[in-house]
Short mmCIF file of C-alpha atoms in Angstrom, two decimals:
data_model
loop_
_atom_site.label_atom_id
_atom_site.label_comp_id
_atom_site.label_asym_id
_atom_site.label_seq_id
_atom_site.Cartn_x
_atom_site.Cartn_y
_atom_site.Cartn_z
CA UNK A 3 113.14 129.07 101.71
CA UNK A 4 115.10 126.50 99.89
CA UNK A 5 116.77 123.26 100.86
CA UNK A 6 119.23 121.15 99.57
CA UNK A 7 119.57 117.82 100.92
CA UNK A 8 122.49 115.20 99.85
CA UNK A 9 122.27 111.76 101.02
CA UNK A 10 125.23 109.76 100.86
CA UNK A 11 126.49 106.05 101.94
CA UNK A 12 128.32 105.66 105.15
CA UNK A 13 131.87 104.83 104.86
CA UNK A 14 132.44 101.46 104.81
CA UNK A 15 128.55 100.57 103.03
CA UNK A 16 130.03 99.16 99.67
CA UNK A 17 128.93 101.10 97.10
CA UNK A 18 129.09 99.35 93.81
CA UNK A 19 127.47 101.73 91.95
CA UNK A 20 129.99 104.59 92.53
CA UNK A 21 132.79 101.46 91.31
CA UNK A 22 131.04 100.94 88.15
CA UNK A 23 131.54 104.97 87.70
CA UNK A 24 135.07 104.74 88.27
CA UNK A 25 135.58 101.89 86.17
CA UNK A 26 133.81 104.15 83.34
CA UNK A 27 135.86 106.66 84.14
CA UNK A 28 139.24 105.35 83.98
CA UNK A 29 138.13 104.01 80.25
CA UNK A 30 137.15 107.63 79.24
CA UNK A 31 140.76 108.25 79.93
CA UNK A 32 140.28 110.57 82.88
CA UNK A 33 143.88 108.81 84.85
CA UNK A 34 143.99 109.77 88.52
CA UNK A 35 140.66 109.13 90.36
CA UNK A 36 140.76 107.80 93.36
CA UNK A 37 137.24 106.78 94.32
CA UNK A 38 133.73 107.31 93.18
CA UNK A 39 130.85 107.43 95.82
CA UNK A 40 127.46 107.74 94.16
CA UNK A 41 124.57 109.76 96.38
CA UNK A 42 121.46 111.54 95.97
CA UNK A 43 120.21 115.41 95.53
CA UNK A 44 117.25 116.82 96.59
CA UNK A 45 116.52 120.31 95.93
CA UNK A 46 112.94 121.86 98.68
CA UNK A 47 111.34 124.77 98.46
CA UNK A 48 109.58 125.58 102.19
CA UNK A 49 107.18 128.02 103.05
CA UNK A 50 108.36 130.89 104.58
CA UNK A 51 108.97 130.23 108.46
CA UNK A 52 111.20 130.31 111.31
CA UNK A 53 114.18 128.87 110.69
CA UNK A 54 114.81 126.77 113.54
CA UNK A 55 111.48 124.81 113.09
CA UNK A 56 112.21 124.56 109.49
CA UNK A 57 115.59 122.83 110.57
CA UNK A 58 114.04 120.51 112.77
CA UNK A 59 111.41 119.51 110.08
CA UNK A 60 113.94 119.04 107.31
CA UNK A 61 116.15 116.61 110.16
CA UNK A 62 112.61 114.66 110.53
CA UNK A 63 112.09 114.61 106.88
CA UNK A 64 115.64 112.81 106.68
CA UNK A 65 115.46 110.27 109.44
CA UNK A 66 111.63 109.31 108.18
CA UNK A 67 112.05 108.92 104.50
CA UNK A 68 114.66 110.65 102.68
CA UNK A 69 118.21 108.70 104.17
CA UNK A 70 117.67 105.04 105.26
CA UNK A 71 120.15 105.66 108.31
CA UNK A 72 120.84 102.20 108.37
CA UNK A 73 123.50 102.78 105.81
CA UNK A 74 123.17 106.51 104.53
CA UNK A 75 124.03 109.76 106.17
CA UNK A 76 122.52 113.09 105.40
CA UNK A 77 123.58 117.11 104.84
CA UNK A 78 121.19 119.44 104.79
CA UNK A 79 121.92 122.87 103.45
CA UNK A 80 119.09 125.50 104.03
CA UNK A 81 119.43 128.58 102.34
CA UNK A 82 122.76 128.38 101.44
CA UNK A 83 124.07 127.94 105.05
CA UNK A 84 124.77 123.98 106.64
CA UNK A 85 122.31 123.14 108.99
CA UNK A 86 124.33 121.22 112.16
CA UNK B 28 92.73 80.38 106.28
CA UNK B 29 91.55 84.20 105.48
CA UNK B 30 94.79 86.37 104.20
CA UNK B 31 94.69 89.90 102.57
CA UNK B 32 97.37 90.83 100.19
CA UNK B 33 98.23 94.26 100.23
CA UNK B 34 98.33 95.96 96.38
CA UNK B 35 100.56 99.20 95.55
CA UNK B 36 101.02 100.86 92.17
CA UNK B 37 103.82 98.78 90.83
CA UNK B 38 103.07 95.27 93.06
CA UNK B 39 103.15 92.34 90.24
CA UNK B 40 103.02 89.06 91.88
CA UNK B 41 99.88 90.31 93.54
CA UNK B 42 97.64 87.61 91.56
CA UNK B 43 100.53 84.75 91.63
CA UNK B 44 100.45 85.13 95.26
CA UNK B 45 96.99 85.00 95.37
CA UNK B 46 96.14 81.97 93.54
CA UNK B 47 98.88 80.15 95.11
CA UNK B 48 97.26 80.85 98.51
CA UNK B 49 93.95 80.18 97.19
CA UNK B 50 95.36 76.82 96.00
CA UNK B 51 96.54 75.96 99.80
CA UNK B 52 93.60 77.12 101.30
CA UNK B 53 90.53 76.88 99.44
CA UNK B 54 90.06 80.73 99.95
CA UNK B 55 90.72 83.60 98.14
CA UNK B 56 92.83 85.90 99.95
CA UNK B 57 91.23 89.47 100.02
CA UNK B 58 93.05 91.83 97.86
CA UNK B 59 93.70 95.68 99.68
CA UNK B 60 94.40 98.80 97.69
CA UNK B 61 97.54 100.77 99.59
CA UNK B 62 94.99 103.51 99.77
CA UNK B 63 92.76 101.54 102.45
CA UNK B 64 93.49 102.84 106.33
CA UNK B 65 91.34 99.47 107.87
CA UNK B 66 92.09 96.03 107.26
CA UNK B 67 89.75 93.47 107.63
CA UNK B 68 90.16 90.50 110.34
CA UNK B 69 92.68 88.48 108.49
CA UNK B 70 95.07 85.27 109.56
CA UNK B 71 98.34 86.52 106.92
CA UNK B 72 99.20 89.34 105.69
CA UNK B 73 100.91 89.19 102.40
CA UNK B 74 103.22 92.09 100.92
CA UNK B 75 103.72 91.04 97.47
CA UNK B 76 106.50 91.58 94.72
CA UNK B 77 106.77 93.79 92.21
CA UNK B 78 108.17 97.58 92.25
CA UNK B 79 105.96 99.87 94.45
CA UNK B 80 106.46 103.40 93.39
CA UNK B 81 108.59 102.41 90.74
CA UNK B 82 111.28 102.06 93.47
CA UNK B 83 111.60 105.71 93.45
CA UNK B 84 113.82 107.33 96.35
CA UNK B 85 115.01 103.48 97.59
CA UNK B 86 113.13 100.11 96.61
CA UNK B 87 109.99 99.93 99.06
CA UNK B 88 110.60 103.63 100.59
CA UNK B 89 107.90 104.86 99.66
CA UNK B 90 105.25 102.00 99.46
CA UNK B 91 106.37 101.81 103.08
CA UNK B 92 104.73 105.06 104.24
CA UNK B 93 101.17 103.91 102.39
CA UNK B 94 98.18 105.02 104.58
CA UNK B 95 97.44 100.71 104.95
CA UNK B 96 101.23 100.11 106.30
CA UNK B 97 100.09 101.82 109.55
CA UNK B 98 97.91 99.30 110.35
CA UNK B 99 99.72 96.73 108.79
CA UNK B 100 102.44 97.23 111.06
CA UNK B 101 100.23 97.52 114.00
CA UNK B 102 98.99 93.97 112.74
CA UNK B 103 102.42 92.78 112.59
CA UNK B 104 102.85 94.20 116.16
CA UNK B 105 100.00 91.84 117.52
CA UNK B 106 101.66 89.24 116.36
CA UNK B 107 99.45 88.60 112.88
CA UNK B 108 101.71 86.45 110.52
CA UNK B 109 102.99 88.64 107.65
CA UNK B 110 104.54 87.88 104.54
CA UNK B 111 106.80 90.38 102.56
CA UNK B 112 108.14 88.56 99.23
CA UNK B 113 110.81 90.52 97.05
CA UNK B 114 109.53 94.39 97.11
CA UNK B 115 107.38 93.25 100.01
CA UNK B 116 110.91 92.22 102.05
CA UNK B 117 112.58 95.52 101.24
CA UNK B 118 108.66 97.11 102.32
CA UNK B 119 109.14 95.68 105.37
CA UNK B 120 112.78 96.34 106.33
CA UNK B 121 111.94 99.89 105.56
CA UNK B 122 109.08 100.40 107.96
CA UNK B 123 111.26 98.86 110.74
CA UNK B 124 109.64 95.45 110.87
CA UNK B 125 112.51 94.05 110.06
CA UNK B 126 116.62 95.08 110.52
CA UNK B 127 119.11 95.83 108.00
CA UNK B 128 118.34 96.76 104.47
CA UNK B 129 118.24 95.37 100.57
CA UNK B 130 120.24 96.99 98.85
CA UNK B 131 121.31 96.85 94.63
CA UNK B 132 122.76 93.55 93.95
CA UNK B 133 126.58 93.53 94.16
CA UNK B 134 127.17 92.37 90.07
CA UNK B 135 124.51 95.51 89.46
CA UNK B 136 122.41 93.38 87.40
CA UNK B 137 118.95 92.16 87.35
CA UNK B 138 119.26 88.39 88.62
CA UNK B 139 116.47 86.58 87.84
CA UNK B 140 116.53 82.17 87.38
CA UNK B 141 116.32 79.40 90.01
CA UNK B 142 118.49 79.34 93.42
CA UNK B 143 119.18 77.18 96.01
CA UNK B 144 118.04 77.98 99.70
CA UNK B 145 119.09 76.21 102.76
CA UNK B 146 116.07 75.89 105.41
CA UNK B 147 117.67 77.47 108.57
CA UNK B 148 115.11 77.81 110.53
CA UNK B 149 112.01 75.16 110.98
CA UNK B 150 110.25 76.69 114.33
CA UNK B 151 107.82 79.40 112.69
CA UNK B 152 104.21 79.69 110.65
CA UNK B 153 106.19 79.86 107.44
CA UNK B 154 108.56 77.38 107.57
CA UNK B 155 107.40 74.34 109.60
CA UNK B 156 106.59 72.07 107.04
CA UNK B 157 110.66 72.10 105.87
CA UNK B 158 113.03 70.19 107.55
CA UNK B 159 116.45 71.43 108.95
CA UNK B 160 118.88 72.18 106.39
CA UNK B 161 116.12 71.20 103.64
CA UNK B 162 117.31 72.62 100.37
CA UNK B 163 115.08 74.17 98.38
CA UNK B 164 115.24 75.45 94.43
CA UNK B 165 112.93 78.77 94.12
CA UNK B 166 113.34 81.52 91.46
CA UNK B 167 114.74 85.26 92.44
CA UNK B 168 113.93 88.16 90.29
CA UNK B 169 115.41 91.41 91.50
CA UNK B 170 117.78 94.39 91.29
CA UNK B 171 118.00 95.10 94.88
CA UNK B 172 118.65 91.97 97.22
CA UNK B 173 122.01 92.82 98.48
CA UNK B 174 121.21 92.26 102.34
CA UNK B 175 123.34 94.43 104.59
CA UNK B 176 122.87 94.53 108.39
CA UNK B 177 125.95 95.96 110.75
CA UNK B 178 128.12 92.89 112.84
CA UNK B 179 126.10 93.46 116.08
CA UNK B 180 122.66 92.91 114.26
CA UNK B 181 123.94 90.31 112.33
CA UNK B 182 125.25 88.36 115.34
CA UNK B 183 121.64 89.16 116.93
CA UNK B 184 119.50 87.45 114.20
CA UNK B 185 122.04 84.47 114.15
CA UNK B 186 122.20 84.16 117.90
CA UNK B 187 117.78 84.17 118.15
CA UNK B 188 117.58 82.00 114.88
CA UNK B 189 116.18 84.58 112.84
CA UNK B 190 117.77 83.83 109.47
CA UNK B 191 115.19 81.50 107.84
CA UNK B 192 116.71 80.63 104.87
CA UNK B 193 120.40 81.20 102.97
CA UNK B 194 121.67 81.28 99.17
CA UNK B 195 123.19 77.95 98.95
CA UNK B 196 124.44 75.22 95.72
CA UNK B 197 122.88 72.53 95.43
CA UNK B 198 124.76 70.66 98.18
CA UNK B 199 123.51 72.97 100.64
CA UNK B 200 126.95 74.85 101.19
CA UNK B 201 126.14 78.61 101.53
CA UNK B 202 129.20 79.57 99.63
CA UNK B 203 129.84 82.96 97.72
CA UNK B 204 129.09 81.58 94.24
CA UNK B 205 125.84 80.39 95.10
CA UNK B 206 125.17 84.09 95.86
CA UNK B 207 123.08 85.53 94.09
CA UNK B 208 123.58 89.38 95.05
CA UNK B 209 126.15 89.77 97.43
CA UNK B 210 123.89 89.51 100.45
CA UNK B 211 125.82 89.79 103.82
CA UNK B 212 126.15 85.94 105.14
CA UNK B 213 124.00 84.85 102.39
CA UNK B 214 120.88 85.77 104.09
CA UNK B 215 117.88 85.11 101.83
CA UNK B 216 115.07 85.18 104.40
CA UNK B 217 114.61 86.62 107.61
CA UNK B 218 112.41 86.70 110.71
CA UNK B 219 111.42 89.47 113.29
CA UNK B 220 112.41 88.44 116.50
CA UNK B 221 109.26 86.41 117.40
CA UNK B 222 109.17 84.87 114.01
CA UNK B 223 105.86 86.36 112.92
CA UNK B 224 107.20 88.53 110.23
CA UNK B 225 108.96 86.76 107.29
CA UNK B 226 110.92 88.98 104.71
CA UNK B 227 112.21 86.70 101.43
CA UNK B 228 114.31 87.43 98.52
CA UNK B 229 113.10 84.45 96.66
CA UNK B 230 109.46 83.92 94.95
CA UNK B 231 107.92 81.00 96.59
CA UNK B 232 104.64 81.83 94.53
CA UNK B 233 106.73 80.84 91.29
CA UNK B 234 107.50 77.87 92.67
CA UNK B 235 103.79 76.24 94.17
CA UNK B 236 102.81 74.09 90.79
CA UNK B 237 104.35 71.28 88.75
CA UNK B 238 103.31 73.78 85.77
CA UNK B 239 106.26 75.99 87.01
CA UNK B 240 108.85 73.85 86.94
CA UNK B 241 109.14 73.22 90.89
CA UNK B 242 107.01 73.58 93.89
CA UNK B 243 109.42 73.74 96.73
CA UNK B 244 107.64 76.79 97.84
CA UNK B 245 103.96 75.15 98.06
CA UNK B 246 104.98 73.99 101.47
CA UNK B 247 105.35 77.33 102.91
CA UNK B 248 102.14 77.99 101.87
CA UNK B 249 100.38 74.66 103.07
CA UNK B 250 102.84 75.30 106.03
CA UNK B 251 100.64 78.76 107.10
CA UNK B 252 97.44 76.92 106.25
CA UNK B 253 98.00 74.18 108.50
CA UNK B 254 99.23 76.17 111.54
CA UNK B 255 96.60 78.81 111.15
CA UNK B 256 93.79 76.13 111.31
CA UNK B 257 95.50 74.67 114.55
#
């Protein structure tokens, strides 16, 4: 099974980062962007196993170590389908 | 005084920690791989700076789920006073000892040269041998010191005196230029609730002999010594 995690700021977390991208961007030319927001990626591969446990283990994996909740948010994708 | 200072692959003010606690105490603090699961009977507990983990996934993520932090925090729990300086504050916000979170300094650079700190807070282990509204000039060196907490925490650690110390010029006004990395309310060190865990941004190890140029932060040190004995 694979999952694909993105972690992301919460709105309103500044993210200066993602305004140094813009700023980068609007020099290579590219007019017209509104915003930048910088996250991460992470890309699992899971044993095979019931789904629903390997939902609930990739939620724990999230709120432990993976997002800081305090000012990220996570998705978690698992096989190609969103997990709520 | 008997301290242990807790080493992780990256920590680098490991040694500058320990001789300036040596130098206040007479002892040398124990030093504890991250590997270790026991601690011995110790007085402080020291988290040192540096880059655990190379800061991978977030600065002090990682380093923060070491087999030793378990009982580290359970130290910290029983009210054993412990120290997180630079890395060793963002260690300690991530395992929960401590609220909010450090995040990458708001110019994106590396800041690293002498600030100004305003004592907030005199009534703890760490910081009773400042006065009120002391102000103090200790070096920072970091990429991630950018404090952020939401309003109701923030108003929680003001209202129970937890902010120990604040960015500040040298007048002692805690205004936005003497800011050193955008850090909400120019919060440069903070307390748990009962004032046994101290997180700082600034290096008060850098600061405890006339060889470095100041030694505003020997009296923390001598501070710990002096209660612990009591």
């Amino acid at each position: 099974m694979q999952a694909r995690i993105h972690v992301t700021l919460k709105n309103g977390v500044l993210d200066p980062q993602g305004k140094a991208i813009h700023h980068a961007l609007a020099g290579l030319g590219f007019a017209g962007v509104e915003d930048v927001r910088q996250g991460k990626y992470l890309e699992l591969e899971l044993a095979d196993q019931d789904r629903a446990a390997a939902e609930q283990q990739l939620r724990q994996m999230c709120e432990q170590l993976l997002a800081n909740t305090v000012i990220e948010s996570y998705a978690i994708e698992l096989d190609g389908e969103a997990v709520a | 005084m008997t301290a242990a200072i807790i080493v992780f692959p990256g920590s680098n003010c490991d040694r500058d920690t320990a001789v300036a606690l040596e130098a206040a105490s007479g002892r040398a603090p124990r030093l504890i791989w991250h590997r270790e699961t026991a601690l011995p009977k110790v007085d402080l507990i020291v988290i040192p700076g540096g880059f655990a983990y190379g800061d991978y996934l977030r600065a002090g993520a990682i380093a923060a789920h070491s087999p030793i932090m378990r009982e580290v925090v359970a130290r910290a729990h029983a009210g054993v006073p412990t120290l997180g300086i630079c890395n060793g504050f963002q260690v300690l916000t991530e395992t929960g000892l401590l609220p909010g979170v450090l995040t990458r300094n708001a110019s994106l650079r590396f800041v690293c040269r002498d600030v100004h700190l305003r004592v907030e807070q005199t009534d703890s282990v760490f910081t009773c041998k400042y006065r009120p509204d002391q102000v103090l000039r200790i070096p920072v060196a970091h990429m991630d010191g950018n404090y952020i907490a939401d309003d109701t925490t923030l108003q929680e650690l003001e209202d129970h005196g937890q902010i120990a110390l604040r960015y500040c010029d040298a007048d002692g006004a805690a205004t936005a230029e003497a800011n050193p990395n955008g850090a909400q309310r120019n919060i440069a060190g903070l307390f748990n609730r009962r004032r046994n865990v101290l997180g700082l941004m600034p290096h008060p190890e850098r600061a405890a002999d006339p060889h470095h140029g100041g030694t505003d932060g020997r009296a923390l040190f001598a501070g710990l010594v002096e209660m612990i004995a009591a």
